[in-house]
PDB file of C-alpha atoms in Angstrom:
ATOM      1  CA  UNK A   1     113.802 375.409 344.661  1.00  0.00           C
ATOM      2  CA  UNK A   2     117.296 374.709 343.316  1.00  0.00           C
ATOM      3  CA  UNK A   3     117.778 371.938 340.736  1.00  0.00           C
ATOM      4  CA  UNK A   4     119.973 370.216 343.144  1.00  0.00           C
ATOM      5  CA  UNK A   5     117.219 369.353 345.255  1.00  0.00           C
ATOM      6  CA  UNK A   6     115.300 367.639 342.418  1.00  0.00           C
ATOM      7  CA  UNK A   7     115.261 363.980 341.551  1.00  0.00           C
ATOM      8  CA  UNK A   8     116.940 362.934 338.350  1.00  0.00           C
ATOM      9  CA  UNK A   9     115.095 360.417 336.032  1.00  0.00           C
ATOM     10  CA  UNK A  10     116.251 356.987 336.072  1.00  0.00           C
ATOM     11  CA  UNK A  11     119.368 356.696 334.054  1.00  0.00           C
ATOM     12  CA  UNK A  12     119.031 360.290 333.040  1.00  0.00           C
ATOM     13  CA  UNK A  13     115.984 359.390 330.612  1.00  0.00           C
ATOM     14  CA  UNK A  14     117.987 356.792 328.484  1.00  0.00           C
ATOM     15  CA  UNK A  15     121.252 358.566 329.315  1.00  0.00           C
ATOM     16  CA  UNK A  16     120.320 362.048 328.009  1.00  0.00           C
ATOM     17  CA  UNK A  17     122.036 365.045 329.423  1.00  0.00           C
ATOM     18  CA  UNK A  18     121.023 368.654 329.560  1.00  0.00           C
ATOM     19  CA  UNK A  19     122.865 370.760 327.011  1.00  0.00           C
ATOM     20  CA  UNK A  20     124.648 374.073 327.937  1.00  0.00           C
ATOM     21  CA  UNK A  21     122.392 377.192 328.073  1.00  0.00           C
ATOM     22  CA  UNK A  22     121.923 378.963 324.870  1.00  0.00           C
ATOM     23  CA  UNK A  23     121.640 382.452 326.592  1.00  0.00           C
ATOM     24  CA  UNK A  24     121.631 383.959 330.056  1.00  0.00           C
ATOM     25  CA  UNK A  25     118.120 383.693 331.759  1.00  0.00           C
ATOM     26  CA  UNK A  26     118.148 387.468 332.220  1.00  0.00           C
ATOM     27  CA  UNK A  27     118.457 388.153 328.427  1.00  0.00           C
ATOM     28  CA  UNK A  28     115.734 385.638 327.373  1.00  0.00           C
ATOM     29  CA  UNK A  29     113.418 387.335 329.840  1.00  0.00           C
ATOM     30  CA  UNK A  30     114.123 390.937 328.393  1.00  0.00           C
ATOM     31  CA  UNK A  31     114.107 389.819 324.694  1.00  0.00           C
ATOM     32  CA  UNK A  32     111.277 387.873 323.372  1.00  0.00           C
ATOM     33  CA  UNK A  33     112.930 387.306 319.923  1.00  0.00           C
ATOM     34  CA  UNK A  34     115.889 385.707 321.853  1.00  0.00           C
ATOM     35  CA  UNK A  35     113.595 383.690 323.753  1.00  0.00           C
ATOM     36  CA  UNK A  36     111.767 382.221 320.826  1.00  0.00           C
ATOM     37  CA  UNK A  37     115.046 381.568 318.803  1.00  0.00           C
ATOM     38  CA  UNK A  38     116.628 379.731 321.739  1.00  0.00           C
ATOM     39  CA  UNK A  39     113.415 377.815 322.639  1.00  0.00           C
ATOM     40  CA  UNK A  40     113.272 376.413 319.263  1.00  0.00           C
ATOM     41  CA  UNK A  41     116.978 375.493 319.191  1.00  0.00           C
ATOM     42  CA  UNK A  42     116.763 373.953 322.524  1.00  0.00           C
ATOM     43  CA  UNK A  43     113.868 371.635 321.491  1.00  0.00           C
ATOM     44  CA  UNK A  44     115.976 370.697 318.330  1.00  0.00           C
ATOM     45  CA  UNK A  45     119.076 369.843 320.500  1.00  0.00           C
ATOM     46  CA  UNK A  46     116.955 367.919 322.891  1.00  0.00           C
ATOM     47  CA  UNK A  47     115.158 366.035 320.086  1.00  0.00           C
ATOM     48  CA  UNK A  48     111.744 366.902 321.383  1.00  0.00           C
ATOM     49  CA  UNK A  49     108.632 368.042 319.493  1.00  0.00           C
ATOM     50  CA  UNK A  50     107.936 371.859 319.567  1.00  0.00           C
ATOM     51  CA  UNK A  51     104.559 373.272 318.715  1.00  0.00           C
ATOM     52  CA  UNK A  52     102.913 376.536 319.657  1.00  0.00           C
ATOM     53  CA  UNK A  53      99.736 375.759 321.561  1.00  0.00           C
ATOM     54  CA  UNK A  54      96.356 377.469 321.030  1.00  0.00           C
ATOM     55  CA  UNK A  55      93.978 378.425 323.729  1.00  0.00           C
ATOM     56  CA  UNK A  56      90.804 380.171 323.133  1.00  0.00           C
ATOM     57  CA  UNK A  57      91.575 380.359 319.436  1.00  0.00           C
ATOM     58  CA  UNK A  58      94.701 382.247 320.022  1.00  0.00           C
ATOM     59  CA  UNK A  59      98.296 381.121 320.149  1.00  0.00           C
ATOM     60  CA  UNK A  60      99.800 380.890 323.677  1.00  0.00           C
ATOM     61  CA  UNK A  61     102.589 383.272 324.403  1.00  0.00           C
ATOM     62  CA  UNK A  62     105.137 381.060 325.851  1.00  0.00           C
ATOM     63  CA  UNK A  63     107.403 383.883 326.516  1.00  0.00           C
ATOM     64  CA  UNK A  64     105.029 385.433 328.814  1.00  0.00           C
ATOM     65  CA  UNK A  65     104.281 382.184 330.472  1.00  0.00           C
ATOM     66  CA  UNK A  66     107.929 381.514 330.921  1.00  0.00           C
ATOM     67  CA  UNK A  67     108.516 384.970 332.571  1.00  0.00           C
ATOM     68  CA  UNK A  68     105.546 384.668 334.878  1.00  0.00           C
ATOM     69  CA  UNK A  69     106.386 381.236 336.187  1.00  0.00           C
ATOM     70  CA  UNK A  70     110.193 381.945 336.741  1.00  0.00           C
ATOM     71  CA  UNK A  71     109.123 385.150 338.481  1.00  0.00           C
ATOM     72  CA  UNK A  72     107.358 382.986 341.009  1.00  0.00           C
ATOM     73  CA  UNK A  73     110.461 380.714 341.466  1.00  0.00           C
ATOM     74  CA  UNK A  74     109.808 378.103 338.656  1.00  0.00           C
ATOM     75  CA  UNK A  75     107.379 375.399 337.796  1.00  0.00           C
ATOM     76  CA  UNK A  76     107.518 373.305 341.064  1.00  0.00           C
ATOM     77  CA  UNK A  77     107.051 376.412 343.329  1.00  0.00           C
ATOM     78  CA  UNK A  78     103.847 377.486 341.277  1.00  0.00           C
ATOM     79  CA  UNK A  79     102.481 373.759 341.528  1.00  0.00           C
ATOM     80  CA  UNK A  80     103.215 373.405 345.263  1.00  0.00           C
ATOM     81  CA  UNK A  81     101.573 376.998 346.047  1.00  0.00           C
ATOM     82  CA  UNK A  82      98.694 376.569 343.430  1.00  0.00           C
ATOM     83  CA  UNK A  83      99.404 379.745 341.670  1.00  0.00           C
ATOM     84  CA  UNK A  84      98.318 378.585 338.048  1.00  0.00           C
ATOM     85  CA  UNK A  85      95.228 380.681 338.373  1.00  0.00           C
ATOM     86  CA  UNK A  86      97.298 383.688 339.377  1.00  0.00           C
ATOM     87  CA  UNK A  87      99.593 382.897 336.318  1.00  0.00           C
ATOM     88  CA  UNK A  88      96.577 382.428 334.007  1.00  0.00           C
ATOM     89  CA  UNK A  89      95.065 385.855 335.039  1.00  0.00           C
ATOM     90  CA  UNK A  90      97.871 387.528 333.128  1.00  0.00           C
ATOM     91  CA  UNK A  91      96.650 386.140 329.809  1.00  0.00           C
ATOM     92  CA  UNK A  92      93.182 387.473 330.229  1.00  0.00           C
ATOM     93  CA  UNK A  93      91.491 384.580 328.555  1.00  0.00           C
ATOM     94  CA  UNK A  94      87.935 384.810 327.316  1.00  0.00           C
ATOM     95  CA  UNK A  95      85.043 383.721 329.490  1.00  0.00           C
ATOM     96  CA  UNK A  96      84.554 380.646 327.221  1.00  0.00           C
ATOM     97  CA  UNK A  97      88.017 379.293 328.131  1.00  0.00           C
ATOM     98  CA  UNK A  98      87.661 376.794 330.833  1.00  0.00           C
ATOM     99  CA  UNK A  99      90.221 374.850 332.739  1.00  0.00           C
ATOM    100  CA  UNK A 100      93.003 377.497 331.853  1.00  0.00           C
ATOM    101  CA  UNK A 101      95.066 376.708 334.893  1.00  0.00           C
ATOM    102  CA  UNK A 102      95.217 372.916 334.107  1.00  0.00           C
ATOM    103  CA  UNK A 103      96.061 373.686 330.276  1.00  0.00           C
ATOM    104  CA  UNK A 104      98.713 376.225 331.249  1.00  0.00           C
ATOM    105  CA  UNK A 105     100.481 373.617 333.491  1.00  0.00           C
ATOM    106  CA  UNK A 106     100.281 370.958 330.980  1.00  0.00           C
ATOM    107  CA  UNK A 107     101.960 373.044 328.245  1.00  0.00           C
ATOM    108  CA  UNK A 108     104.531 374.539 330.706  1.00  0.00           C
ATOM    109  CA  UNK A 109     105.630 370.950 331.643  1.00  0.00           C
ATOM    110  CA  UNK A 110     105.953 369.730 327.946  1.00  0.00           C
ATOM    111  CA  UNK A 111     107.403 372.826 326.371  1.00  0.00           C
ATOM    112  CA  UNK A 112     109.166 374.964 328.976  1.00  0.00           C
ATOM    113  CA  UNK A 113     110.072 372.697 332.087  1.00  0.00           C
ATOM    114  CA  UNK A 114     113.449 371.472 330.717  1.00  0.00           C
ATOM    115  CA  UNK A 115     114.175 374.936 329.206  1.00  0.00           C
ATOM    116  CA  UNK A 116     113.522 376.333 332.728  1.00  0.00           C
ATOM    117  CA  UNK A 117     115.918 373.690 334.189  1.00  0.00           C
ATOM    118  CA  UNK A 118     118.765 374.859 331.984  1.00  0.00           C
ATOM    119  CA  UNK A 119     118.369 378.530 331.748  1.00  0.00           C
ATOM    120  CA  UNK A 120     116.801 379.412 335.029  1.00  0.00           C
ATOM    121  CA  UNK A 121     118.192 376.827 337.507  1.00  0.00           C
ATOM    122  CA  UNK A 122     121.433 376.330 335.422  1.00  0.00           C
ATOM    123  CA  UNK A 123     120.957 372.445 335.620  1.00  0.00           C
ATOM    124  CA  UNK A 124     123.738 370.216 334.440  1.00  0.00           C
ATOM    125  CA  UNK A 125     124.169 366.527 333.941  1.00  0.00           C
ATOM    126  CA  UNK A 126     121.177 363.975 333.450  1.00  0.00           C
ATOM    127  CA  UNK A 127     117.775 365.262 332.543  1.00  0.00           C
ATOM    128  CA  UNK A 128     115.675 365.902 335.635  1.00  0.00           C
ATOM    129  CA  UNK A 129     111.889 365.478 336.062  1.00  0.00           C
ATOM    130  CA  UNK A 130     109.608 367.152 338.614  1.00  0.00           C
ATOM    131  CA  UNK A 131     110.187 365.530 342.064  1.00  0.00           C
ATOM    132  CA  UNK A 132     107.561 362.823 343.086  1.00  0.00           C
ATOM    133  CA  UNK A 133     106.442 365.098 345.922  1.00  0.00           C
ATOM    134  CA  UNK A 134     105.065 367.477 343.504  1.00  0.00           C
ATOM    135  CA  UNK A 135     102.409 365.104 342.387  1.00  0.00           C
ATOM    136  CA  UNK A 136     101.861 362.793 345.219  1.00  0.00           C
ATOM    137  CA  UNK A 137     100.493 363.176 348.912  1.00  0.00           C
ATOM    138  CA  UNK A 138     103.970 363.052 350.344  1.00  0.00           C
ATOM    139  CA  UNK A 139     104.389 366.773 350.339  1.00  0.00           C
ATOM    140  CA  UNK A 140     102.624 368.622 353.179  1.00  0.00           C
ATOM    141  CA  UNK A 141     101.823 371.472 350.913  1.00  0.00           C
ATOM    142  CA  UNK A 142     100.263 369.197 348.386  1.00  0.00           C
ATOM    143  CA  UNK A 143      96.548 368.387 348.401  1.00  0.00           C
ATOM    144  CA  UNK A 144      94.778 366.480 345.483  1.00  0.00           C
ATOM    145  CA  UNK A 145      92.724 368.644 343.239  1.00  0.00           C
ATOM    146  CA  UNK A 146      91.939 366.124 340.460  1.00  0.00           C
ATOM    147  CA  UNK A 147      90.895 362.544 340.391  1.00  0.00           C
ATOM    148  CA  UNK A 148      91.125 360.462 337.129  1.00  0.00           C
ATOM    149  CA  UNK A 149      88.373 358.179 336.532  1.00  0.00           C
ATOM    150  CA  UNK A 150      88.074 355.822 333.654  1.00  0.00           C
ATOM    151  CA  UNK A 151      84.515 354.937 332.685  1.00  0.00           C
ATOM    152  CA  UNK A 152      82.651 352.988 330.025  1.00  0.00           C
ATOM    153  CA  UNK A 153      79.166 354.377 329.654  1.00  0.00           C
ATOM    154  CA  UNK A 154      76.445 351.972 330.689  1.00  0.00           C
ATOM    155  CA  UNK A 155      72.666 352.113 330.768  1.00  0.00           C
ATOM    156  CA  UNK A 156      71.298 353.544 334.213  1.00  0.00           C
ATOM    157  CA  UNK A 157      68.722 351.598 335.731  1.00  0.00           C
ATOM    158  CA  UNK A 158      67.413 354.206 338.154  1.00  0.00           C
ATOM    159  CA  UNK A 159      64.742 352.249 340.041  1.00  0.00           C
ATOM    160  CA  UNK A 160      64.100 351.669 343.850  1.00  0.00           C
ATOM    161  CA  UNK A 161      65.095 348.028 343.246  1.00  0.00           C
ATOM    162  CA  UNK A 162      68.347 348.855 341.680  1.00  0.00           C
ATOM    163  CA  UNK A 163      69.185 351.232 344.545  1.00  0.00           C
ATOM    164  CA  UNK A 164      68.335 348.455 347.167  1.00  0.00           C
ATOM    165  CA  UNK A 165      70.754 346.065 345.338  1.00  0.00           C
ATOM    166  CA  UNK A 166      73.641 348.594 345.530  1.00  0.00           C
ATOM    167  CA  UNK A 167      74.176 349.877 349.034  1.00  0.00           C
ATOM    168  CA  UNK A 168      76.848 352.399 347.930  1.00  0.00           C
ATOM    169  CA  UNK A 169      74.339 354.114 345.476  1.00  0.00           C
ATOM    170  CA  UNK A 170      74.773 357.962 345.698  1.00  0.00           C
ATOM    171  CA  UNK A 171      72.978 360.658 343.970  1.00  0.00           C
ATOM    172  CA  UNK A 172      74.924 363.780 342.963  1.00  0.00           C
ATOM    173  CA  UNK A 173      74.798 366.644 340.511  1.00  0.00           C
ATOM    174  CA  UNK A 174      77.505 366.878 338.091  1.00  0.00           C
ATOM    175  CA  UNK A 175      78.725 369.695 335.787  1.00  0.00           C
ATOM    176  CA  UNK A 176      81.144 369.496 332.945  1.00  0.00           C
ATOM    177  CA  UNK A 177      83.689 372.420 333.359  1.00  0.00           C
ATOM    178  CA  UNK A 178      85.955 371.599 330.236  1.00  0.00           C
ATOM    179  CA  UNK A 179      86.547 369.017 327.553  1.00  0.00           C
ATOM    180  CA  UNK A 180      89.692 367.554 325.931  1.00  0.00           C
ATOM    181  CA  UNK A 181      90.365 364.769 323.545  1.00  0.00           C
ATOM    182  CA  UNK A 182      89.918 361.681 325.791  1.00  0.00           C
ATOM    183  CA  UNK A 183      87.350 363.106 328.355  1.00  0.00           C
ATOM    184  CA  UNK A 184      85.972 365.877 330.522  1.00  0.00           C
ATOM    185  CA  UNK A 185      87.012 368.082 333.470  1.00  0.00           C
ATOM    186  CA  UNK A 186      84.031 367.641 335.695  1.00  0.00           C
ATOM    187  CA  UNK A 187      82.711 368.736 339.222  1.00  0.00           C
ATOM    188  CA  UNK A 188      80.313 366.664 341.300  1.00  0.00           C
ATOM    189  CA  UNK A 189      78.363 367.920 344.287  1.00  0.00           C
ATOM    190  CA  UNK A 190      77.559 365.144 346.766  1.00  0.00           C
ATOM    191  CA  UNK A 191      75.519 366.648 349.566  1.00  0.00           C
ATOM    192  CA  UNK A 192      77.616 369.484 351.002  1.00  0.00           C
ATOM    193  CA  UNK A 193      80.932 368.242 349.378  1.00  0.00           C
ATOM    194  CA  UNK A 194      82.036 369.206 345.938  1.00  0.00           C
ATOM    195  CA  UNK A 195      84.427 366.977 344.186  1.00  0.00           C
ATOM    196  CA  UNK A 196      86.495 367.843 341.009  1.00  0.00           C
ATOM    197  CA  UNK A 197      88.223 365.558 338.714  1.00  0.00           C
ATOM    198  CA  UNK A 198      88.877 364.230 335.352  1.00  0.00           C
ATOM    199  CA  UNK A 199      86.388 361.830 333.575  1.00  0.00           C
ATOM    200  CA  UNK A 200      88.457 359.861 331.230  1.00  0.00           C
ATOM    201  CA  UNK A 201      87.419 357.578 328.536  1.00  0.00           C
ATOM    202  CA  UNK A 202      90.011 355.591 326.584  1.00  0.00           C
ATOM    203  CA  UNK A 203      90.059 355.604 322.769  1.00  0.00           C
ATOM    204  CA  UNK A 204      88.143 352.747 321.295  1.00  0.00           C
ATOM    205  CA  UNK A 205      90.344 350.275 319.653  1.00  0.00           C
ATOM    206  CA  UNK A 206      89.046 349.658 316.014  1.00  0.00           C
ATOM    207  CA  UNK A 207      89.151 345.844 315.166  1.00  0.00           C
ATOM    208  CA  UNK A 208      91.161 345.063 311.873  1.00  0.00           C
ATOM    209  CA  UNK A 209      89.055 344.252 309.019  1.00  0.00           C
ATOM    210  CA  UNK A 210      88.174 340.612 308.566  1.00  0.00           C
ATOM    211  CA  UNK A 211      89.863 338.652 305.794  1.00  0.00           C
ATOM    212  CA  UNK A 212      87.167 337.105 303.426  1.00  0.00           C
ATOM    213  CA  UNK A 213      87.100 333.353 303.486  1.00  0.00           C
ATOM    214  CA  UNK A 214      86.637 331.661 300.193  1.00  0.00           C
ATOM    215  CA  UNK A 215      84.521 328.572 300.674  1.00  0.00           C
ATOM    216  CA  UNK A 216      84.775 327.589 296.998  1.00  0.00           C
ATOM    217  CA  UNK A 217      87.722 325.916 295.523  1.00  0.00           C
ATOM    218  CA  UNK A 218      88.284 328.843 293.133  1.00  0.00           C
ATOM    219  CA  UNK A 219      90.749 331.343 294.703  1.00  0.00           C
ATOM    220  CA  UNK A 220      91.255 334.883 293.235  1.00  0.00           C
ATOM    221  CA  UNK A 221      94.596 335.223 291.388  1.00  0.00           C
ATOM    222  CA  UNK A 222      96.461 338.204 292.661  1.00  0.00           C
ATOM    223  CA  UNK A 223      99.196 339.197 290.137  1.00  0.00           C
ATOM    224  CA  UNK A 224     102.535 339.959 291.565  1.00  0.00           C
ATOM    225  CA  UNK A 225     103.832 343.184 290.265  1.00  0.00           C
ATOM    226  CA  UNK A 226     107.453 343.443 289.482  1.00  0.00           C
ATOM    227  CA  UNK A 227     108.942 346.550 291.130  1.00  0.00           C
ATOM    228  CA  UNK A 228     111.657 348.551 289.515  1.00  0.00           C
ATOM    229  CA  UNK A 229     115.174 348.563 290.916  1.00  0.00           C
ATOM    230  CA  UNK A 230     114.580 351.998 292.450  1.00  0.00           C
ATOM    231  CA  UNK A 231     111.667 350.446 294.636  1.00  0.00           C
ATOM    232  CA  UNK A 232     113.770 347.593 295.801  1.00  0.00           C
ATOM    233  CA  UNK A 233     116.581 349.970 296.747  1.00  0.00           C
ATOM    234  CA  UNK A 234     114.114 351.894 298.907  1.00  0.00           C
ATOM    235  CA  UNK A 235     113.675 348.851 301.089  1.00  0.00           C
ATOM    236  CA  UNK A 236     116.798 349.457 302.861  1.00  0.00           C
ATOM    237  CA  UNK A 237     115.061 352.447 304.502  1.00  0.00           C
ATOM    238  CA  UNK A 238     112.559 350.047 306.109  1.00  0.00           C
ATOM    239  CA  UNK A 239     115.541 349.182 308.404  1.00  0.00           C
ATOM    240  CA  UNK A 240     114.670 350.750 311.752  1.00  0.00           C
ATOM    241  CA  UNK A 241     118.123 351.676 312.210  1.00  0.00           C
ATOM    242  CA  UNK A 242     118.204 353.660 308.978  1.00  0.00           C
ATOM    243  CA  UNK A 243     118.622 357.533 310.039  1.00  0.00           C
ATOM    244  CA  UNK A 244     115.684 359.616 309.724  1.00  0.00           C
ATOM    245  CA  UNK A 245     115.799 361.809 306.554  1.00  0.00           C
ATOM    246  CA  UNK A 246     116.464 365.468 306.996  1.00  0.00           C
ATOM    247  CA  UNK A 247     113.879 368.161 306.725  1.00  0.00           C
ATOM    248  CA  UNK A 248     114.077 371.535 305.233  1.00  0.00           C
ATOM    249  CA  UNK A 249     113.475 374.850 307.185  1.00  0.00           C
ATOM    250  CA  UNK A 250     110.090 375.081 305.346  1.00  0.00           C
ATOM    251  CA  UNK A 251     109.257 371.457 306.576  1.00  0.00           C
ATOM    252  CA  UNK A 252     109.839 372.607 310.197  1.00  0.00           C
ATOM    253  CA  UNK A 253     107.624 375.740 309.536  1.00  0.00           C
ATOM    254  CA  UNK A 254     104.871 373.744 307.837  1.00  0.00           C
ATOM    255  CA  UNK A 255     104.675 371.199 310.738  1.00  0.00           C
ATOM    256  CA  UNK A 256     104.460 373.996 313.223  1.00  0.00           C
ATOM    257  CA  UNK A 257     101.685 375.774 311.386  1.00  0.00           C
ATOM    258  CA  UNK A 258      99.763 372.771 310.400  1.00  0.00           C
ATOM    259  CA  UNK A 259      99.315 371.957 313.991  1.00  0.00           C
ATOM    260  CA  UNK A 260      97.970 375.364 314.729  1.00  0.00           C
ATOM    261  CA  UNK A 261      95.623 375.542 311.758  1.00  0.00           C
ATOM    262  CA  UNK A 262      94.280 372.144 312.637  1.00  0.00           C
ATOM    263  CA  UNK A 263      93.295 373.372 315.949  1.00  0.00           C
ATOM    264  CA  UNK A 264      91.619 376.540 314.522  1.00  0.00           C
ATOM    265  CA  UNK A 265      90.068 375.207 311.432  1.00  0.00           C
ATOM    266  CA  UNK A 266      89.584 371.325 311.713  1.00  0.00           C
ATOM    267  CA  UNK A 267      87.245 371.143 308.715  1.00  0.00           C
ATOM    268  CA  UNK A 268      89.571 373.049 306.329  1.00  0.00           C
ATOM    269  CA  UNK A 269      92.552 370.891 305.957  1.00  0.00           C
ATOM    270  CA  UNK A 270      92.603 371.011 302.094  1.00  0.00           C
ATOM    271  CA  UNK A 271      93.341 374.616 302.317  1.00  0.00           C
ATOM    272  CA  UNK A 272      96.063 374.324 304.820  1.00  0.00           C
ATOM    273  CA  UNK A 273      98.988 373.984 302.182  1.00  0.00           C
ATOM    274  CA  UNK A 274      97.954 377.187 300.542  1.00  0.00           C
ATOM    275  CA  UNK A 275      97.543 378.999 303.840  1.00  0.00           C
ATOM    276  CA  UNK A 276     100.895 377.941 305.111  1.00  0.00           C
ATOM    277  CA  UNK A 277     102.481 378.746 301.790  1.00  0.00           C
ATOM    278  CA  UNK A 278     101.181 382.286 302.178  1.00  0.00           C
ATOM    279  CA  UNK A 279     102.354 382.563 305.748  1.00  0.00           C
ATOM    280  CA  UNK A 280     105.854 381.400 304.575  1.00  0.00           C
ATOM    281  CA  UNK A 281     105.970 384.117 301.924  1.00  0.00           C
ATOM    282  CA  UNK A 282     105.042 386.849 304.474  1.00  0.00           C
ATOM    283  CA  UNK A 283     108.062 386.113 306.691  1.00  0.00           C
ATOM    284  CA  UNK A 284     110.674 388.568 307.004  1.00  0.00           C
ATOM    285  CA  UNK A 285     114.216 387.328 306.022  1.00  0.00           C
ATOM    286  CA  UNK A 286     115.237 387.265 309.792  1.00  0.00           C
ATOM    287  CA  UNK A 287     112.102 385.162 310.791  1.00  0.00           C
ATOM    288  CA  UNK A 288     112.701 382.700 307.882  1.00  0.00           C
ATOM    289  CA  UNK A 289     116.457 382.370 308.687  1.00  0.00           C
ATOM    290  CA  UNK A 290     115.443 380.792 312.009  1.00  0.00           C
ATOM    291  CA  UNK A 291     113.796 377.950 310.408  1.00  0.00           C
ATOM    292  CA  UNK A 292     116.436 377.725 307.596  1.00  0.00           C
ATOM    293  CA  UNK A 293     119.152 377.225 310.335  1.00  0.00           C
ATOM    294  CA  UNK A 294     117.182 374.560 311.951  1.00  0.00           C
ATOM    295  CA  UNK A 295     116.965 372.840 308.438  1.00  0.00           C
ATOM    296  CA  UNK A 296     120.724 373.103 307.979  1.00  0.00           C
ATOM    297  CA  UNK A 297     121.467 371.654 311.272  1.00  0.00           C
ATOM    298  CA  UNK A 298     119.029 368.791 310.554  1.00  0.00           C
ATOM    299  CA  UNK A 299     120.844 368.251 307.189  1.00  0.00           C
ATOM    300  CA  UNK A 300     124.133 368.032 309.059  1.00  0.00           C
ATOM    301  CA  UNK A 301     122.561 365.583 311.406  1.00  0.00           C
ATOM    302  CA  UNK A 302     121.186 363.351 308.667  1.00  0.00           C
ATOM    303  CA  UNK A 303     124.751 363.205 306.873  1.00  0.00           C
ATOM    304  CA  UNK A 304     126.562 362.365 310.044  1.00  0.00           C
ATOM    305  CA  UNK A 305     124.003 359.609 311.030  1.00  0.00           C
ATOM    306  CA  UNK A 306     124.056 358.219 307.453  1.00  0.00           C
ATOM    307  CA  UNK A 307     127.852 357.980 307.460  1.00  0.00           C
ATOM    308  CA  UNK A 308     127.838 356.160 310.953  1.00  0.00           C
ATOM    309  CA  UNK A 309     125.049 353.872 309.470  1.00  0.00           C
ATOM    310  CA  UNK A 310     127.076 353.006 306.363  1.00  0.00           C
ATOM    311  CA  UNK A 311     130.085 352.228 308.401  1.00  0.00           C
ATOM    312  CA  UNK A 312     128.190 349.824 310.751  1.00  0.00           C
ATOM    313  CA  UNK A 313     126.778 348.088 307.657  1.00  0.00           C
ATOM    314  CA  UNK A 314     130.323 347.604 306.275  1.00  0.00           C
ATOM    315  CA  UNK A 315     131.451 346.160 309.516  1.00  0.00           C
ATOM    316  CA  UNK A 316     128.466 343.799 309.576  1.00  0.00           C
ATOM    317  CA  UNK A 317     129.154 342.578 306.041  1.00  0.00           C
ATOM    318  CA  UNK A 318     132.959 342.140 306.292  1.00  0.00           C
ATOM    319  CA  UNK A 319     132.662 338.853 308.533  1.00  0.00           C
ATOM    320  CA  UNK A 320     130.239 337.326 306.024  1.00  0.00           C
ATOM    321  CA  UNK A 321     132.533 337.751 303.042  1.00  0.00           C
ATOM    322  CA  UNK A 322     135.071 335.324 304.631  1.00  0.00           C
ATOM    323  CA  UNK A 323     132.676 332.698 305.362  1.00  0.00           C
ATOM    324  CA  UNK A 324     132.574 329.617 303.128  1.00  0.00           C
TER     325      UNK A 324
END
């Protein structure tokens, strides 16, 4: 399906437009090094977060995923024809990896969909999103596979009296097929029918700590600390319009590796800094240059935004000088 047939997001997602392709599609398919370099640069230009996902304890090869999906005419075609399981078979995931099709589709949409639009479909103009028909019942080729259910666990009163009170009571056998941060992928058998869906539970909000009330007339004295001039100067950065400070190439590498390590070793965070430092030192000059170039571009971005910010502040202060 060509990009011309797709429905653009309202106002181009806050006025954002697709950048020019960083390399021809045929080249990024043949050269994995070129693919990874252009993918990182693409996310940097788009201002989107880029992390390498981990499935079954191994980093997902996004290059293979991109090649397999574009070989099948792109994301929307794979969704419409339900070929995610076919795509997943290429990776040969372990038997313990459940719901691989769901996970591959999610990661492709967040990390490769817009890259596909620019390099495979050669999209231009405002940023496009998947058409509504790809996720609704409006398309004849679409059939619902997942139902999203939000639940709050309650005690079950499985007695004849409770069943009589609820005429809609149904007894079924459920199976948990996969787990993610906010719920489970489940299948439920009701009679001869098998229903599959997502059992979703929202994160519980933690109430703020209560402030102790002092009933006596004596109130604790809190000494006000006098901050140095340097601390007062940093208050300017609390301005939401102040540009985000730049990060070095190592900072970008650190963030990417930290995400991976946190998934693999959730209980060893104290060791991450040392492990990431060793990984950085083992990079070849060419691999390290990729991150350093990203850091240099981010530094240029920060300088440019800081200059614009200072000019705006001067324009705001100028009228106030002339006031009595």
